[in-house]
């Protein structure tokens, strides 16, 4: 059984203790490598006044500092990570990171604001920095074997939006089937407007590896065959993969490139079927979407399309590491944080674009 919140809080009573705790998470019991040149020829700089040292502004700090004998530069456990340059106490960071790692439904920025006494903008930025540490970066091993794929749409119902934000073109229910009415055509008399259920929503594709239990999700512009083929080919080894999907026509684009393609027919209430090769189903992907949507709706309430990829990275990480303890998940996330920095300017520039 891993650590609890109470046990972690007891270990980080001071900032000095928080730096010790972060050092154990990032470096373990081994040598301390330099955060700049990665040399292991480093030494801890012991402060003259017990645990505190004077900063260049004259303020006293309990930050633990190391020096590299190779490049002669100083560093700490948060140098070069997503926590780099923060003005938030490290004790607060440790507790928030643990909450993010342990909370199945995620943690909202407003909740962090209330619990830890930071302003809303700081809490929001902290959450995005932690999600940056959760995201996979660099060369990632492609999936193979049996992989379940499914797509969904993230966003609120059309009927709940203000009239000015609804899509201009609408689908109408007529006797001979659905009829598309474009702007300027006008609506036929005595016919009720019926917006598309996916109107204005953001499409998301998720892949679940049956063998490893890993989840990889991506925001896609649409769910056409060409788009799905490109997104899947970037994340799986096509010739070594048996893909399980529903009857969506877009997946037929991949059939000739895959080792196998099995489907289940949801329109006929078929959600799993037995074959000689094993069980064919998309239930793992459906379960992942169920958890994702409940959490986005219940915890965050509203997620911008601009930042949705970071929320997907968060839920992918927790799902992929669901079989390990909260402490191990937290440690793996802190070790991922090295070499990643997310500035506030980068976040708001993307939002403004």
GROMACS .gro file of C-alpha atoms in nm:
model
  353
    1UNK     CA    1   0.000   0.000   0.000
    2UNK     CA    2   0.138   0.343  -0.095
    3UNK     CA    3   0.152   0.668   0.095
    4UNK     CA    4  -0.160   0.857   0.197
    5UNK     CA    5  -0.215   1.234   0.196
    6UNK     CA    6  -0.173   1.244   0.574
    7UNK     CA    7   0.157   1.057   0.558
    8UNK     CA    8   0.293   1.286   0.285
    9UNK     CA    9   0.183   1.599   0.476
   10UNK     CA   10   0.367   1.470   0.784
   11UNK     CA   11   0.688   1.420   0.581
   12UNK     CA   12   0.687   1.772   0.431
   13UNK     CA   13   0.628   1.990   0.735
   14UNK     CA   14   0.874   2.251   0.601
   15UNK     CA   15   1.006   2.362   0.261
   16UNK     CA   16   1.335   2.189   0.344
   17UNK     CA   17   1.146   1.863   0.394
   18UNK     CA   18   0.955   1.919   0.068
   19UNK     CA   19   1.284   1.950  -0.126
   20UNK     CA   20   1.411   1.630   0.037
   21UNK     CA   21   1.089   1.455  -0.061
   22UNK     CA   22   1.113   1.582  -0.420
   23UNK     CA   23   1.476   1.468  -0.441
   24UNK     CA   24   1.373   1.116  -0.341
   25UNK     CA   25   1.099   1.118  -0.604
   26UNK     CA   26   1.323   1.246  -0.883
   27UNK     CA   27   1.656   1.078  -0.805
   28UNK     CA   28   1.577   0.800  -0.559
   29UNK     CA   29   1.870   0.670  -0.352
   30UNK     CA   30   2.122   0.687  -0.635
   31UNK     CA   31   2.366   0.961  -0.733
   32UNK     CA   32   2.237   1.313  -0.797
   33UNK     CA   33   2.301   1.407  -1.162
   34UNK     CA   34   2.346   1.768  -1.267
   35UNK     CA   35   2.026   1.918  -1.405
   36UNK     CA   36   2.230   2.107  -1.667
   37UNK     CA   37   2.508   1.876  -1.798
   38UNK     CA   38   2.392   1.545  -1.639
   39UNK     CA   39   2.730   1.484  -1.473
   40UNK     CA   40   2.716   1.281  -1.152
   41UNK     CA   41   3.010   1.468  -1.002
   42UNK     CA   42   2.792   1.689  -0.782
   43UNK     CA   43   2.790   1.803  -0.420
   44UNK     CA   44   2.527   1.945  -0.187
   45UNK     CA   45   2.592   2.303  -0.075
   46UNK     CA   46   2.532   2.307   0.296
   47UNK     CA   47   2.387   2.641   0.416
   48UNK     CA   48   2.569   2.834   0.687
   49UNK     CA   49   2.258   2.905   0.892
   50UNK     CA   50   2.111   2.561   0.955
   51UNK     CA   51   1.855   2.492   0.684
   52UNK     CA   52   1.814   2.845   0.546
   53UNK     CA   53   2.026   3.040   0.301
   54UNK     CA   54   2.010   3.398   0.177
   55UNK     CA   55   1.898   3.449  -0.184
   56UNK     CA   56   2.031   3.721  -0.412
   57UNK     CA   57   1.744   3.946  -0.301
   58UNK     CA   58   1.836   3.900   0.065
   59UNK     CA   59   1.535   3.683   0.151
   60UNK     CA   60   1.586   3.359   0.342
   61UNK     CA   61   1.505   3.033   0.165
   62UNK     CA   62   1.502   2.664   0.264
   63UNK     CA   63   1.565   2.555  -0.094
   64UNK     CA   64   1.822   2.273  -0.112
   65UNK     CA   65   2.093   2.361  -0.366
   66UNK     CA   66   2.352   2.142  -0.533
   67UNK     CA   67   2.662   2.234  -0.735
   68UNK     CA   68   2.809   2.050  -1.031
   69UNK     CA   69   3.189   2.017  -1.031
   70UNK     CA   70   3.192   1.981  -1.410
   71UNK     CA   71   2.992   2.281  -1.531
   72UNK     CA   72   3.015   2.472  -1.199
   73UNK     CA   73   2.644   2.554  -1.206
   74UNK     CA   74   2.396   2.526  -0.922
   75UNK     CA   75   2.067   2.337  -0.937
   76UNK     CA   76   1.793   2.189  -0.722
   77UNK     CA   77   1.538   1.908  -0.749
   78UNK     CA   78   1.302   2.128  -0.953
   79UNK     CA   79   1.557   2.278  -1.194
   80UNK     CA   80   1.464   2.207  -1.555
   81UNK     CA   81   1.126   2.055  -1.466
   82UNK     CA   82   0.770   2.181  -1.499
   83UNK     CA   83   0.812   2.325  -1.147
   84UNK     CA   84   1.111   2.538  -1.252
   85UNK     CA   85   1.089   2.903  -1.152
   86UNK     CA   86   0.772   2.861  -0.949
   87UNK     CA   87   0.685   3.105  -0.671
   88UNK     CA   88   0.438   2.860  -0.518
   89UNK     CA   89   0.579   2.675  -0.213
   90UNK     CA   90   0.709   2.331  -0.302
   91UNK     CA   91   0.499   2.183  -0.020
   92UNK     CA   92   0.189   2.296  -0.209
   93UNK     CA   93   0.321   2.147  -0.533
   94UNK     CA   94   0.384   1.807  -0.372
   95UNK     CA   95   0.030   1.789  -0.232
   96UNK     CA   96  -0.132   1.898  -0.559
   97UNK     CA   97   0.078   1.653  -0.762
   98UNK     CA   98  -0.030   1.370  -0.530
   99UNK     CA   99  -0.396   1.472  -0.565
  100UNK     CA  100  -0.365   1.475  -0.943
  101UNK     CA  101  -0.201   1.132  -0.940
  102UNK     CA  102  -0.449   0.977  -0.698
  103UNK     CA  103  -0.784   1.133  -0.798
  104UNK     CA  104  -0.965   0.910  -1.044
  105UNK     CA  105  -1.195   1.192  -1.155
  106UNK     CA  106  -0.925   1.457  -1.167
  107UNK     CA  107  -0.896   1.780  -0.969
  108UNK     CA  108  -1.033   2.117  -1.077
  109UNK     CA  109  -0.840   2.443  -1.058
  110UNK     CA  110  -1.109   2.593  -0.835
  111UNK     CA  111  -1.064   2.306  -0.590
  112UNK     CA  112  -0.688   2.370  -0.574
  113UNK     CA  113  -0.759   2.739  -0.524
  114UNK     CA  114  -0.984   2.672  -0.222
  115UNK     CA  115  -0.769   2.401  -0.062
  116UNK     CA  116  -0.426   2.560  -0.097
  117UNK     CA  117  -0.498   2.932  -0.091
  118UNK     CA  118  -0.365   3.029  -0.434
  119UNK     CA  119  -0.532   3.261  -0.684
  120UNK     CA  120  -0.746   3.111  -0.965
  121UNK     CA  121  -0.492   3.189  -1.238
  122UNK     CA  122  -0.209   3.027  -1.041
  123UNK     CA  123  -0.416   2.716  -0.972
  124UNK     CA  124  -0.513   2.687  -1.340
  125UNK     CA  125  -0.150   2.722  -1.453
  126UNK     CA  126  -0.031   2.469  -1.194
  127UNK     CA  127  -0.275   2.211  -1.327
  128UNK     CA  128  -0.158   2.258  -1.685
  129UNK     CA  129   0.206   2.222  -1.582
  130UNK     CA  130   0.129   1.893  -1.409
  131UNK     CA  131  -0.060   1.772  -1.717
  132UNK     CA  132   0.246   1.863  -1.923
  133UNK     CA  133   0.446   1.623  -1.704
  134UNK     CA  134   0.186   1.350  -1.757
  135UNK     CA  135   0.194   1.373  -2.137
  136UNK     CA  136   0.410   1.139  -2.341
  137UNK     CA  137   0.697   1.315  -2.518
  138UNK     CA  138   0.976   1.211  -2.747
  139UNK     CA  139   1.000   0.868  -2.912
  140UNK     CA  140   0.719   0.648  -2.779
  141UNK     CA  141   0.695   0.276  -2.847
  142UNK     CA  142   0.409   0.213  -3.089
  143UNK     CA  143   0.127  -0.019  -2.989
  144UNK     CA  144   0.098  -0.369  -3.132
  145UNK     CA  145  -0.107  -0.681  -3.073
  146UNK     CA  146  -0.479  -0.641  -3.002
  147UNK     CA  147  -0.581  -0.274  -2.988
  148UNK     CA  148  -0.930  -0.136  -2.933
  149UNK     CA  149  -1.017   0.189  -3.112
  150UNK     CA  150  -1.318   0.412  -3.071
  151UNK     CA  151  -1.413   0.772  -3.131
  152UNK     CA  152  -1.635   1.009  -2.935
  153UNK     CA  153  -1.741   1.373  -2.931
  154UNK     CA  154  -1.665   1.605  -2.639
  155UNK     CA  155  -1.894   1.900  -2.577
  156UNK     CA  156  -2.235   2.006  -2.451
  157UNK     CA  157  -2.573   1.940  -2.605
  158UNK     CA  158  -2.683   2.172  -2.885
  159UNK     CA  159  -3.016   2.241  -2.718
  160UNK     CA  160  -2.845   2.377  -2.406
  161UNK     CA  161  -2.657   2.649  -2.596
  162UNK     CA  162  -2.762   3.004  -2.660
  163UNK     CA  163  -2.933   3.045  -2.994
  164UNK     CA  164  -2.653   3.270  -3.122
  165UNK     CA  165  -2.396   2.988  -3.075
  166UNK     CA  166  -2.584   2.714  -3.257
  167UNK     CA  167  -2.468   2.607  -3.600
  168UNK     CA  168  -2.642   2.785  -3.887
  169UNK     CA  169  -2.703   2.479  -4.102
  170UNK     CA  170  -2.953   2.227  -3.963
  171UNK     CA  171  -3.086   1.882  -4.040
  172UNK     CA  172  -3.462   1.844  -4.079
  173UNK     CA  173  -3.669   1.533  -4.026
  174UNK     CA  174  -3.888   1.479  -4.333
  175UNK     CA  175  -4.096   1.190  -4.456
  176UNK     CA  176  -3.836   1.071  -4.708
  177UNK     CA  177  -3.544   1.093  -4.462
  178UNK     CA  178  -3.311   1.366  -4.339
  179UNK     CA  179  -3.277   1.684  -4.543
  180UNK     CA  180  -2.984   1.929  -4.505
  181UNK     CA  181  -3.090   2.294  -4.503
  182UNK     CA  182  -2.805   2.540  -4.566
  183UNK     CA  183  -2.803   2.909  -4.465
  184UNK     CA  184  -3.026   3.121  -4.687
  185UNK     CA  185  -3.243   2.833  -4.804
  186UNK     CA  186  -3.514   2.895  -4.548
  187UNK     CA  187  -3.703   2.633  -4.351
  188UNK     CA  188  -4.002   2.454  -4.503
  189UNK     CA  189  -4.328   2.516  -4.325
  190UNK     CA  190  -4.447   2.277  -4.052
  191UNK     CA  191  -4.103   2.109  -4.024
  192UNK     CA  192  -3.922   2.108  -3.692
  193UNK     CA  193  -3.551   2.197  -3.672
  194UNK     CA  194  -3.332   1.903  -3.560
  195UNK     CA  195  -2.964   1.992  -3.500
  196UNK     CA  196  -2.705   1.718  -3.540
  197UNK     CA  197  -2.601   1.556  -3.207
  198UNK     CA  198  -2.233   1.619  -3.292
  199UNK     CA  199  -2.291   1.984  -3.385
  200UNK     CA  200  -2.000   2.196  -3.254
  201UNK     CA  201  -1.845   1.913  -3.052
  202UNK     CA  202  -1.477   1.810  -3.059
  203UNK     CA  203  -1.396   1.464  -3.200
  204UNK     CA  204  -1.156   1.247  -2.998
  205UNK     CA  205  -1.000   0.914  -3.093
  206UNK     CA  206  -0.875   0.674  -2.825
  207UNK     CA  207  -0.668   0.358  -2.860
  208UNK     CA  208  -0.649   0.098  -2.582
  209UNK     CA  209  -0.388  -0.180  -2.591
  210UNK     CA  210  -0.538  -0.503  -2.460
  211UNK     CA  211  -0.195  -0.650  -2.374
  212UNK     CA  212  -0.038  -0.353  -2.191
  213UNK     CA  213  -0.349  -0.164  -2.081
  214UNK     CA  214  -0.212   0.163  -2.219
  215UNK     CA  215  -0.441   0.438  -2.345
  216UNK     CA  216  -0.353   0.696  -2.609
  217UNK     CA  217  -0.599   0.965  -2.706
  218UNK     CA  218  -0.582   1.241  -2.961
  219UNK     CA  219  -0.801   1.531  -3.069
  220UNK     CA  220  -0.886   1.489  -3.438
  221UNK     CA  221  -1.047   1.738  -3.679
  222UNK     CA  222  -1.307   1.484  -3.793
  223UNK     CA  223  -1.376   1.109  -3.798
  224UNK     CA  224  -1.336   1.047  -4.170
  225UNK     CA  225  -1.140   0.745  -4.289
  226UNK     CA  226  -0.832   0.945  -4.394
  227UNK     CA  227  -0.811   1.124  -4.058
  228UNK     CA  228  -0.855   0.806  -3.853
  229UNK     CA  229  -0.601   0.620  -4.064
  230UNK     CA  230  -0.338   0.891  -4.013
  231UNK     CA  231  -0.397   0.913  -3.636
  232UNK     CA  232  -0.388   0.535  -3.586
  233UNK     CA  233  -0.083   0.480  -3.810
  234UNK     CA  234   0.116   0.728  -3.597
  235UNK     CA  235   0.049   0.529  -3.279
  236UNK     CA  236   0.042   0.160  -3.375
  237UNK     CA  237   0.253  -0.077  -3.583
  238UNK     CA  238  -0.009  -0.149  -3.847
  239UNK     CA  239   0.128  -0.480  -3.977
  240UNK     CA  240   0.149  -0.620  -3.622
  241UNK     CA  241  -0.188  -0.499  -3.494
  242UNK     CA  242  -0.534  -0.655  -3.478
  243UNK     CA  243  -0.779  -0.366  -3.446
  244UNK     CA  244  -1.114  -0.402  -3.271
  245UNK     CA  245  -1.368  -0.132  -3.363
  246UNK     CA  246  -1.738  -0.072  -3.408
  247UNK     CA  247  -1.907  -0.057  -3.751
  248UNK     CA  248  -1.795   0.300  -3.827
  249UNK     CA  249  -1.711   0.314  -4.198
  250UNK     CA  250  -1.395   0.519  -4.147
  251UNK     CA  251  -1.206   0.217  -4.010
  252UNK     CA  252  -1.247   0.028  -4.338
  253UNK     CA  253  -0.966   0.244  -4.479
  254UNK     CA  254  -0.718   0.055  -4.262
  255UNK     CA  255  -0.826  -0.304  -4.326
  256UNK     CA  256  -0.559  -0.378  -4.587
  257UNK     CA  257  -0.273  -0.245  -4.373
  258UNK     CA  258  -0.359  -0.425  -4.049
  259UNK     CA  259  -0.278  -0.777  -3.937
  260UNK     CA  260  -0.649  -0.810  -3.866
  261UNK     CA  261  -0.966  -0.604  -3.823
  262UNK     CA  262  -1.258  -0.726  -3.615
  263UNK     CA  263  -1.581  -0.534  -3.553
  264UNK     CA  264  -1.883  -0.543  -3.326
  265UNK     CA  265  -2.223  -0.417  -3.443
  266UNK     CA  266  -2.358  -0.179  -3.180
  267UNK     CA  267  -2.668  -0.104  -3.389
  268UNK     CA  268  -2.774  -0.465  -3.329
  269UNK     CA  269  -2.687  -0.451  -2.957
  270UNK     CA  270  -2.370  -0.653  -3.014
  271UNK     CA  271  -2.097  -0.537  -2.774
  272UNK     CA  272  -1.880  -0.851  -2.754
  273UNK     CA  273  -1.849  -1.171  -2.949
  274UNK     CA  274  -1.633  -1.480  -2.932
  275UNK     CA  275  -1.407  -1.586  -3.216
  276UNK     CA  276  -1.142  -1.855  -3.249
  277UNK     CA  277  -0.879  -1.586  -3.181
  278UNK     CA  278  -1.051  -1.462  -2.865
  279UNK     CA  279  -1.302  -1.198  -2.752
  280UNK     CA  280  -1.384  -0.912  -2.989
  281UNK     CA  281  -1.506  -0.599  -2.811
  282UNK     CA  282  -1.454  -0.225  -2.768
  283UNK     CA  283  -1.567  -0.224  -2.404
  284UNK     CA  284  -1.231  -0.100  -2.272
  285UNK     CA  285  -1.244   0.205  -2.499
  286UNK     CA  286  -1.610   0.262  -2.410
  287UNK     CA  287  -1.524   0.241  -2.039
  288UNK     CA  288  -1.240   0.490  -2.084
  289UNK     CA  289  -1.477   0.736  -2.254
  290UNK     CA  290  -1.735   0.686  -1.980
  291UNK     CA  291  -1.483   0.783  -1.711
  292UNK     CA  292  -1.348   1.072  -1.918
  293UNK     CA  293  -1.687   1.227  -1.987
  294UNK     CA  294  -1.814   1.188  -1.630
  295UNK     CA  295  -1.499   1.357  -1.502
  296UNK     CA  296  -1.501   1.642  -1.752
  297UNK     CA  297  -1.867   1.708  -1.677
  298UNK     CA  298  -1.862   1.657  -1.301
  299UNK     CA  299  -1.518   1.792  -1.206
  300UNK     CA  300  -1.425   2.047  -1.471
  301UNK     CA  301  -1.774   2.127  -1.611
  302UNK     CA  302  -1.630   2.290  -1.922
  303UNK     CA  303  -1.308   2.223  -2.114
  304UNK     CA  304  -1.179   2.440  -2.396
  305UNK     CA  305  -1.099   2.268  -2.725
  306UNK     CA  306  -0.763   2.450  -2.717
  307UNK     CA  307  -0.656   2.272  -2.396
  308UNK     CA  308  -0.843   1.943  -2.443
  309UNK     CA  309  -0.523   1.761  -2.549
  310UNK     CA  310  -0.374   1.821  -2.202
  311UNK     CA  311  -0.681   1.681  -2.027
  312UNK     CA  312  -0.661   1.375  -2.252
  313UNK     CA  313  -0.295   1.332  -2.155
  314UNK     CA  314  -0.395   1.342  -1.788
  315UNK     CA  315  -0.663   1.073  -1.822
  316UNK     CA  316  -0.443   0.863  -2.050
  317UNK     CA  317  -0.167   0.868  -1.788
  318UNK     CA  318  -0.390   0.768  -1.498
  319UNK     CA  319  -0.558   0.495  -1.703
  320UNK     CA  320  -0.227   0.354  -1.826
  321UNK     CA  321  -0.086   0.344  -1.470
  322UNK     CA  322  -0.405   0.230  -1.295
  323UNK     CA  323  -0.246  -0.095  -1.175
  324UNK     CA  324   0.030   0.076  -0.971
  325UNK     CA  325   0.004   0.256  -0.638
  326UNK     CA  326  -0.063   0.630  -0.611
  327UNK     CA  327   0.289   0.680  -0.478
  328UNK     CA  328   0.446   0.500  -0.776
  329UNK     CA  329   0.228   0.694  -1.018
  330UNK     CA  330   0.337   1.019  -0.854
  331UNK     CA  331   0.705   0.923  -0.868
  332UNK     CA  332   0.685   0.828  -1.236
  333UNK     CA  333   0.518   1.159  -1.312
  334UNK     CA  334   0.786   1.362  -1.131
  335UNK     CA  335   1.060   1.178  -1.322
  336UNK     CA  336   0.880   1.257  -1.646
  337UNK     CA  337   0.877   1.626  -1.550
  338UNK     CA  338   1.252   1.663  -1.609
  339UNK     CA  339   1.339   1.848  -1.927
  340UNK     CA  340   0.991   1.993  -1.967
  341UNK     CA  341   0.896   2.352  -1.905
  342UNK     CA  342   0.561   2.510  -1.975
  343UNK     CA  343   0.554   2.888  -1.948
  344UNK     CA  344   0.239   3.088  -1.889
  345UNK     CA  345   0.303   3.276  -2.212
  346UNK     CA  346   0.291   2.952  -2.412
  347UNK     CA  347  -0.040   2.856  -2.257
  348UNK     CA  348  -0.220   3.184  -2.314
  349UNK     CA  349  -0.073   3.232  -2.662
  350UNK     CA  350  -0.225   2.901  -2.770
  351UNK     CA  351  -0.557   2.999  -2.611
  352UNK     CA  352  -0.555   3.334  -2.794
  353UNK     CA  353  -0.464   3.180  -3.131
   0.00000   0.00000   0.00000
